[in-house]
PDB file of C-alpha atoms in Angstrom:
ATOM      1  CA  MET A 237       1.366  22.792  11.731  1.00 43.00           C
ATOM      2  CA  ALA A 238      -0.233  22.425   8.309  1.00 54.00           C
ATOM      3  CA  ASP A 239      -2.645  19.572   7.654  1.00 88.00           C
ATOM      4  CA  VAL A 240      -0.734  17.250   5.342  1.00 93.00           C
ATOM      5  CA  LEU A 241      -3.722  15.399   3.853  1.00 95.00           C
ATOM      6  CA  PRO A 242      -4.782  18.110   1.350  1.00 95.00           C
ATOM      7  CA  LEU A 243      -1.158  18.187   0.126  1.00 96.00           C
ATOM      8  CA  VAL A 244      -1.105  14.399  -0.130  1.00 97.00           C
ATOM      9  CA  GLU A 245      -4.360  14.329  -2.088  1.00 97.00           C
ATOM     10  CA  ALA A 246      -3.038  17.032  -4.426  1.00 96.00           C
ATOM     11  CA  ARG A 247       0.112  14.945  -5.048  1.00 97.00           C
ATOM     12  CA  LEU A 248      -1.998  11.848  -5.797  1.00 97.00           C
ATOM     13  CA  ARG A 249      -4.186  13.824  -8.220  1.00 97.00           C
ATOM     14  CA  SER A 250      -1.182  15.317 -10.019  1.00 96.00           C
ATOM     15  CA  ALA A 251       0.371  11.861 -10.450  1.00 96.00           C
ATOM     16  CA  LEU A 252      -2.725   9.718 -11.073  1.00 96.00           C
ATOM     17  CA  GLY A 253      -5.464  12.089 -12.291  1.00 96.00           C
ATOM     18  CA  GLU A 254      -8.885  12.610 -10.780  1.00 97.00           C
ATOM     19  CA  PRO A 255     -10.202   9.822  -8.543  1.00 97.00           C
ATOM     20  CA  ASP A 256     -13.384   8.231  -9.883  1.00 95.00           C
ATOM     21  CA  ALA A 257     -14.449   6.830  -6.496  1.00 93.00           C
ATOM     22  CA  ARG A 258     -13.569   7.143  -2.827  1.00 93.00           C
ATOM     23  CA  ALA A 259     -14.585   5.406   0.363  1.00 91.00           C
ATOM     24  CA  ALA A 260     -13.777   6.050   4.002  1.00 89.00           C
ATOM     25  CA  VAL A 261     -13.309   3.648   6.902  1.00 85.00           C
ATOM     26  CA  THR A 262     -12.879   4.556  10.549  1.00 84.00           C
ATOM     27  CA  PHE A 263     -11.681   2.007  13.067  1.00 78.00           C
ATOM     28  CA  LEU A 264     -12.263   2.460  16.791  1.00 75.00           C
ATOM     29  CA  GLY A 265      -9.547   4.666  18.238  1.00 73.00           C
ATOM     30  CA  THR A 266      -7.988   5.641  14.891  1.00 76.00           C
ATOM     31  CA  ASP A 267      -8.168   8.468  12.416  1.00 82.00           C
ATOM     32  CA  ARG A 268     -10.303   8.027   9.313  1.00 89.00           C
ATOM     33  CA  ILE A 269      -8.617   6.321   6.363  1.00 93.00           C
ATOM     34  CA  GLU A 270      -9.925   7.008   2.874  1.00 95.00           C
ATOM     35  CA  VAL A 271      -9.218   4.911  -0.192  1.00 96.00           C
ATOM     36  CA  LEU A 272      -9.275   6.684  -3.550  1.00 97.00           C
ATOM     37  CA  ARG A 273      -9.701   4.830  -6.849  1.00 97.00           C
ATOM     38  CA  PHE A 274      -8.024   6.041 -10.025  1.00 97.00           C
ATOM     39  CA  THR A 275      -8.653   4.411 -13.407  1.00 96.00           C
ATOM     40  CA  GLU A 276      -6.311   4.778 -16.364  1.00 93.00           C
ATOM     41  CA  GLY A 277      -7.072   2.526 -19.324  1.00 93.00           C
ATOM     42  CA  ASP A 278      -7.267  -1.032 -18.001  1.00 94.00           C
ATOM     43  CA  ILE A 279      -5.274  -0.229 -14.834  1.00 96.00           C
ATOM     44  CA  VAL A 280      -7.073   0.559 -11.595  1.00 97.00           C
ATOM     45  CA  ARG A 281      -5.085   2.111  -8.764  1.00 97.00           C
ATOM     46  CA  TYR A 282      -6.204   2.303  -5.159  1.00 97.00           C
ATOM     47  CA  ALA A 283      -4.448   4.768  -2.845  1.00 97.00           C
ATOM     48  CA  THR A 284      -4.892   5.333   0.871  1.00 97.00           C
ATOM     49  CA  LEU A 285      -5.396   8.856   2.172  1.00 96.00           C
ATOM     50  CA  GLY A 286      -5.062   9.410   5.908  1.00 94.00           C
ATOM     51  CA  MET A 287      -2.210   7.107   6.894  1.00 94.00           C
ATOM     52  CA  SER A 288       0.259  10.015   6.583  1.00 94.00           C
ATOM     53  CA  ALA A 289      -1.724  12.353   8.870  1.00 91.00           C
ATOM     54  CA  GLN A 290       0.396  11.127  11.782  1.00 89.00           C
ATOM     55  CA  PRO A 291       4.027  10.006  11.651  1.00 91.00           C
ATOM     56  CA  MET A 292       4.662   6.304  12.187  1.00 90.00           C
ATOM     57  CA  SER A 293       6.471   5.690  15.456  1.00 83.00           C
ATOM     58  CA  ASP A 294       8.828   3.061  16.759  1.00 73.00           C
ATOM     59  CA  PRO A 295       6.707   0.475  18.604  1.00 67.00           C
ATOM     60  CA  THR A 296       9.407   0.244  21.320  1.00 70.00           C
ATOM     61  CA  ALA A 297       9.314   3.990  22.084  1.00 69.00           C
ATOM     62  CA  MET A 298       7.668   4.989  25.354  1.00 66.00           C
ATOM     63  CA  LEU A 299       5.910   7.979  23.735  1.00 67.00           C
ATOM     64  CA  ALA A 300       5.034   8.537  20.095  1.00 65.00           C
ATOM     65  CA  ASP A 301       6.562  11.701  18.640  1.00 68.00           C
ATOM     66  CA  PRO A 302       3.696  13.792  17.189  1.00 69.00           C
ATOM     67  CA  VAL A 303       6.005  15.452  14.625  1.00 76.00           C
ATOM     68  CA  ALA A 304       9.059  13.361  13.712  1.00 78.00           C
ATOM     69  CA  GLY A 305       8.863   9.983  12.038  1.00 85.00           C
ATOM     70  CA  PRO A 306       8.228   8.436   8.652  1.00 93.00           C
ATOM     71  CA  ARG A 307       4.959   9.129   6.858  1.00 95.00           C
ATOM     72  CA  ALA A 308       3.472   7.049   4.057  1.00 96.00           C
ATOM     73  CA  GLU A 309       0.445   6.221   1.961  1.00 97.00           C
ATOM     74  CA  LEU A 310      -0.166   2.929   0.147  1.00 97.00           C
ATOM     75  CA  VAL A 311      -0.818   2.431  -3.586  1.00 97.00           C
ATOM     76  CA  LEU A 312      -2.106  -0.800  -5.155  1.00 97.00           C
ATOM     77  CA  SER A 313      -2.314  -1.216  -8.954  1.00 97.00           C
ATOM     78  CA  VAL A 314      -4.327  -3.998 -10.640  1.00 97.00           C
ATOM     79  CA  ARG A 315      -5.811  -4.767 -14.033  1.00 96.00           C
ATOM     80  CA  GLY A 316      -9.456  -3.759 -14.028  1.00 92.00           C
ATOM     81  CA  GLY A 317     -12.429  -5.876 -15.066  1.00 88.00           C
ATOM     82  CA  LEU A 318     -10.847  -9.243 -14.208  1.00 87.00           C
ATOM     83  CA  ALA A 319     -12.016  -9.520 -10.590  1.00 90.00           C
ATOM     84  CA  ASP A 320     -14.110  -7.635  -8.045  1.00 93.00           C
ATOM     85  CA  THR A 321     -11.076  -5.651  -6.881  1.00 92.00           C
ATOM     86  CA  ASP A 322     -13.171  -2.751  -5.524  1.00 92.00           C
ATOM     87  CA  LYS A 323     -13.711  -4.950  -2.451  1.00 93.00           C
ATOM     88  CA  VAL A 324     -10.025  -4.268  -1.599  1.00 94.00           C
ATOM     89  CA  LEU A 325     -11.118  -0.951  -0.049  1.00 92.00           C
ATOM     90  CA  ARG A 326     -11.584  -2.308   3.473  1.00 91.00           C
ATOM     91  CA  PRO A 327      -8.400  -4.460   3.533  1.00 94.00           C
ATOM     92  CA  LEU A 328      -6.434  -1.456   2.223  1.00 95.00           C
ATOM     93  CA  ALA A 329      -7.910   0.766   4.923  1.00 93.00           C
ATOM     94  CA  VAL A 330      -6.945  -1.869   7.518  1.00 91.00           C
ATOM     95  CA  LEU A 331      -3.360  -1.798   6.231  1.00 93.00           C
ATOM     96  CA  GLY A 332      -3.413   2.018   6.223  1.00 93.00           C
ATOM     97  CA  ALA A 333      -4.547   2.052   9.864  1.00 91.00           C
ATOM     98  CA  SER A 334      -1.979  -0.548  10.982  1.00 90.00           C
ATOM     99  CA  PRO A 335       0.642   2.021  12.136  1.00 89.00           C
ATOM    100  CA  GLN A 336      -1.944   3.543  14.518  1.00 85.00           C
ATOM    101  CA  VAL A 337      -3.547   0.254  15.572  1.00 83.00           C
ATOM    102  CA  GLU A 338      -0.512  -1.996  15.842  1.00 84.00           C
ATOM    103  CA  GLY A 339       2.264   0.563  16.243  1.00 83.00           C
ATOM    104  CA  VAL A 340       4.207  -0.681  13.219  1.00 85.00           C
ATOM    105  CA  ILE A 341       6.372   1.245  10.797  1.00 90.00           C
ATOM    106  CA  VAL A 342       5.470   0.296   7.228  1.00 94.00           C
ATOM    107  CA  ALA A 343       8.617   0.335   5.080  1.00 94.00           C
ATOM    108  CA  PRO A 344       9.864  -1.164   1.789  1.00 96.00           C
ATOM    109  CA  GLY A 345      10.551  -4.888   2.076  1.00 96.00           C
ATOM    110  CA  ALA A 346       7.863  -5.437   4.718  1.00 95.00           C
ATOM    111  CA  SER A 347       5.028  -7.922   4.398  1.00 95.00           C
ATOM    112  CA  LEU A 348       1.524  -6.870   5.405  1.00 94.00           C
ATOM    113  CA  ASP A 349      -1.114  -9.577   5.884  1.00 93.00           C
ATOM    114  CA  VAL A 350      -4.848  -9.018   6.186  1.00 91.00           C
ATOM    115  CA  GLY A 351      -5.630 -12.650   7.026  1.00 91.00           C
ATOM    116  CA  GLU A 352      -8.274 -12.962   4.303  1.00 94.00           C
ATOM    117  CA  PRO A 353      -8.401 -12.576   0.520  1.00 96.00           C
ATOM    118  CA  LEU A 354      -7.735  -8.991  -0.581  1.00 96.00           C
ATOM    119  CA  TRP A 355     -10.972  -9.188  -2.634  1.00 95.00           C
ATOM    120  CA  PRO A 356     -13.484 -12.007  -3.276  1.00 95.00           C
ATOM    121  CA  GLY A 357     -11.728 -15.008  -4.826  1.00 93.00           C
ATOM    122  CA  ALA A 358      -8.293 -13.352  -4.670  1.00 95.00           C
ATOM    123  CA  PRO A 359      -5.343 -15.745  -4.334  1.00 95.00           C
ATOM    124  CA  PHE A 360      -3.642 -13.104  -2.151  1.00 96.00           C
ATOM    125  CA  THR A 361      -3.969 -12.407   1.583  1.00 95.00           C
ATOM    126  CA  SER A 362      -0.849 -10.272   1.927  1.00 96.00           C
ATOM    127  CA  VAL A 363       1.235  -7.693   0.098  1.00 97.00           C
ATOM    128  CA  LEU A 364       4.902  -6.886  -0.247  1.00 97.00           C
ATOM    129  CA  VAL A 365       5.726  -3.211   0.310  1.00 97.00           C
ATOM    130  CA  ALA A 366       7.885  -2.058  -2.612  1.00 95.00           C
ATOM    131  CA  GLU A 367      10.255   0.894  -2.999  1.00 94.00           C
ATOM    132  CA  PRO A 368       8.587   4.306  -3.459  1.00 93.00           C
ATOM    133  CA  GLY A 369       9.345   6.977  -6.020  1.00 81.00           C
ATOM    134  CA  GLY A 370       8.285   5.386  -9.285  1.00 85.00           C
ATOM    135  CA  LEU A 371       4.596   6.091  -9.722  1.00 90.00           C
ATOM    136  CA  VAL A 372       4.080   8.907  -7.219  1.00 95.00           C
ATOM    137  CA  GLU A 373       7.039  11.015  -6.105  1.00 95.00           C
ATOM    138  CA  ASP A 374       7.694  11.607  -2.409  1.00 95.00           C
ATOM    139  CA  LEU A 375       5.964  14.684  -1.014  1.00 94.00           C
ATOM    140  CA  GLU A 376       8.437  16.938   0.798  1.00 94.00           C
ATOM    141  CA  LEU A 377       6.968  18.667   3.857  1.00 93.00           C
ATOM    142  CA  ASP A 378       8.239  21.646   5.849  1.00 90.00           C
ATOM    143  CA  GLU A 379      10.899  20.905   8.461  1.00 87.00           C
ATOM    144  CA  PRO A 380      10.867  19.127  10.856  1.00 88.00           C
ATOM    145  CA  LEU A 381       8.314  16.829   9.177  1.00 89.00           C
ATOM    146  CA  ASP A 382       9.533  13.789   7.248  1.00 92.00           C
ATOM    147  CA  PRO A 383       8.392  13.514   3.607  1.00 94.00           C
ATOM    148  CA  VAL A 384       5.351  11.438   2.711  1.00 96.00           C
ATOM    149  CA  ARG A 385       6.372   8.343   0.740  1.00 97.00           C
ATOM    150  CA  PHE A 386       3.897   6.600  -1.566  1.00 98.00           C
ATOM    151  CA  LEU A 387       4.577   2.893  -1.143  1.00 97.00           C
ATOM    152  CA  PRO A 388       3.503   0.496  -3.909  1.00 97.00           C
ATOM    153  CA  LEU A 389       1.916  -2.752  -2.728  1.00 97.00           C
ATOM    154  CA  LEU A 390       2.587  -6.019  -4.588  1.00 97.00           C
ATOM    155  CA  PRO A 391       0.041  -8.783  -3.832  1.00 97.00           C
ATOM    156  CA  MET A 392       1.575 -12.063  -2.623  1.00 97.00           C
ATOM    157  CA  THR A 393       0.099 -15.549  -2.527  1.00 96.00           C
ATOM    158  CA  PRO A 394       0.506 -17.402   0.800  1.00 95.00           C
ATOM    159  CA  ASN A 395       3.294 -19.524  -0.762  1.00 95.00           C
ATOM    160  CA  GLU A 396       5.126 -16.410  -1.968  1.00 96.00           C
ATOM    161  CA  ALA A 397       4.769 -14.796   1.457  1.00 96.00           C
ATOM    162  CA  ALA A 398       6.211 -17.890   3.160  1.00 95.00           C
ATOM    163  CA  TRP A 399       9.071 -18.043   0.620  1.00 96.00           C
ATOM    164  CA  LYS A 400       9.769 -14.329   1.152  1.00 96.00           C
ATOM    165  CA  ARG A 401      10.052 -14.854   4.938  1.00 95.00           C
ATOM    166  CA  VAL A 402      12.880 -17.336   4.300  1.00 96.00           C
ATOM    167  CA  HIS A 403      14.654 -15.785   1.302  1.00 96.00           C
ATOM    168  CA  GLY A 404      13.821 -12.071   1.630  1.00 96.00           C
ATOM    169  CA  ALA A 405      11.955  -9.454  -0.381  1.00 96.00           C
ATOM    170  CA  GLN A 406      14.737  -8.922  -2.930  1.00 96.00           C
ATOM    171  CA  ALA A 407      14.879 -12.636  -3.788  1.00 96.00           C
ATOM    172  CA  LEU A 408      11.103 -12.763  -4.298  1.00 97.00           C
ATOM    173  CA  GLN A 409      11.152  -9.681  -6.528  1.00 96.00           C
ATOM    174  CA  GLU A 410      13.966 -11.226  -8.596  1.00 96.00           C
ATOM    175  CA  ARG A 411      11.921 -14.439  -8.916  1.00 96.00           C
ATOM    176  CA  TRP A 412       8.942 -12.420 -10.169  1.00 96.00           C
ATOM    177  CA  LEU A 413      11.151 -10.559 -12.647  1.00 96.00           C
ATOM    178  CA  THR A 414      12.862 -13.714 -13.931  1.00 95.00           C
ATOM    179  CA  ASN A 415       9.484 -15.356 -14.566  1.00 95.00           C
ATOM    180  CA  GLY A 416       7.919 -12.281 -16.190  1.00 95.00           C
ATOM    181  CA  THR A 417       5.174 -12.217 -13.535  1.00 95.00           C
ATOM    182  CA  ASP A 418       2.359  -9.745 -14.191  1.00 96.00           C
ATOM    183  CA  LEU A 419       1.993  -8.370 -10.661  1.00 96.00           C
ATOM    184  CA  ARG A 420      -1.106  -6.413 -11.711  1.00 96.00           C
ATOM    185  CA  ASP A 421      -3.024  -9.566 -12.678  1.00 96.00           C
ATOM    186  CA  PRO A 422      -5.667  -9.892  -9.930  1.00 96.00           C
ATOM    187  CA  SER A 423      -6.000 -13.648 -10.445  1.00 93.00           C
ATOM    188  CA  ARG A 424      -2.399 -14.660 -11.190  1.00 95.00           C
ATOM    189  CA  ARG A 425      -0.951 -17.861  -9.828  1.00 94.00           C
ATOM    190  CA  SER A 426       2.028 -18.111  -7.504  1.00 94.00           C
ATOM    191  CA  VAL A 427       5.427 -17.786  -9.177  1.00 92.00           C
ATOM    192  CA  PRO A 428       7.407 -21.099  -9.330  1.00 91.00           C
ATOM    193  CA  LEU A 429       9.391 -21.239  -6.101  1.00 85.00           C
ATOM    194  CA  GLU A 430      11.562 -24.361  -6.540  1.00 77.00           C
TER     195      GLU A 430
END
């Protein structure tokens, strides 16, 4: 079975360029999760590397399948120079380790909460997992492995996260679109929710 991480890193590099920084975090009982930083103009992108090493498994399954199951990495895009967003490395690694630690399957429409600001002074403690395929194309792997999906993360304020729990991810994304919300602004305010 081929190691998927070199293939994943190659896909990230082909889509985003060369990373200008990387950091690694290892949590007790989990594989190492790296976070790579890519800078393009005023946009800074952070991508996990390591989450896709193992397939995500159904938390209700008695045994985790070591081969079959969805695989993903996370990508967060923000405007650089407006906040100390490099401190998002640890929260992103926590989210990347969540399938191993908590036995969850991270999929589009899900909310992920770190319980603290994503970076110092950030108005966000959680993210909405968006649909893949725009920024970084899925990475097809040899059968029987599922492809690796690169899931964009959209930071949510606590009010937006609460509103999303009631109305759903699609309704929140439509609200953002209707209001012309700059989801890459690291210090943006909550969208009007009335």
